XYZ file of C-alpha atoms in Angstrom:
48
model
C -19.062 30.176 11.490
C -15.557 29.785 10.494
C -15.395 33.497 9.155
C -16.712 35.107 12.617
C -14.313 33.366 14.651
C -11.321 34.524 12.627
C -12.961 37.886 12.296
C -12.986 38.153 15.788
C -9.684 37.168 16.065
C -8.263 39.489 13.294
C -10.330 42.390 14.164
C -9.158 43.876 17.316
C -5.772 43.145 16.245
C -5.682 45.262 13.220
C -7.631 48.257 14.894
C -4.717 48.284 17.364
C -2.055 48.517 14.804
C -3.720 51.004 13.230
C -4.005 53.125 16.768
C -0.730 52.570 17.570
C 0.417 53.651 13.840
C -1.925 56.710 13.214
C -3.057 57.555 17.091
C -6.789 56.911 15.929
C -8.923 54.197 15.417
C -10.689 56.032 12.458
C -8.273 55.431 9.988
C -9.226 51.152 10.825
C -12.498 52.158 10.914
C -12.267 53.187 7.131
C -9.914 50.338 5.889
C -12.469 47.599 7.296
C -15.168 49.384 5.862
C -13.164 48.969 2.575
C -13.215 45.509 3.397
C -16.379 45.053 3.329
C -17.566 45.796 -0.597
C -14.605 44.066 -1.428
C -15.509 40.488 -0.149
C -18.744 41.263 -1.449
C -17.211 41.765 -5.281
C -14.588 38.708 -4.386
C -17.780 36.439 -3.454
C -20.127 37.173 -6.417
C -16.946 36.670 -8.442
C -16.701 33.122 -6.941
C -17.323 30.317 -8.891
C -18.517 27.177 -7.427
């Protein structure tokens, strides 16, 4: 629960920055897609 609300929180925000950086939201688009097989790796790294 915990990682949707700061998702929703951090999402929007970092789209902007990249429109306002690059003029397009595609570039964000990409990095959070990035994101995405990377938390995946990070959490079947994980130990408990």
């Amino acid at each position: 629960m915990t990682s949707l609300v700061v998702g929703s929180a951090i999402g929007p925000s970092l789209l902007a920055l990249f429109k306002d950086t690059f003029g397009s939201y595609q570039s964000g688009l990409y990095a959070c897609s990035l994101m995405i097989p990377i938390a995946i790796g990070l959490t079947l790294l994980a130990r408990e």
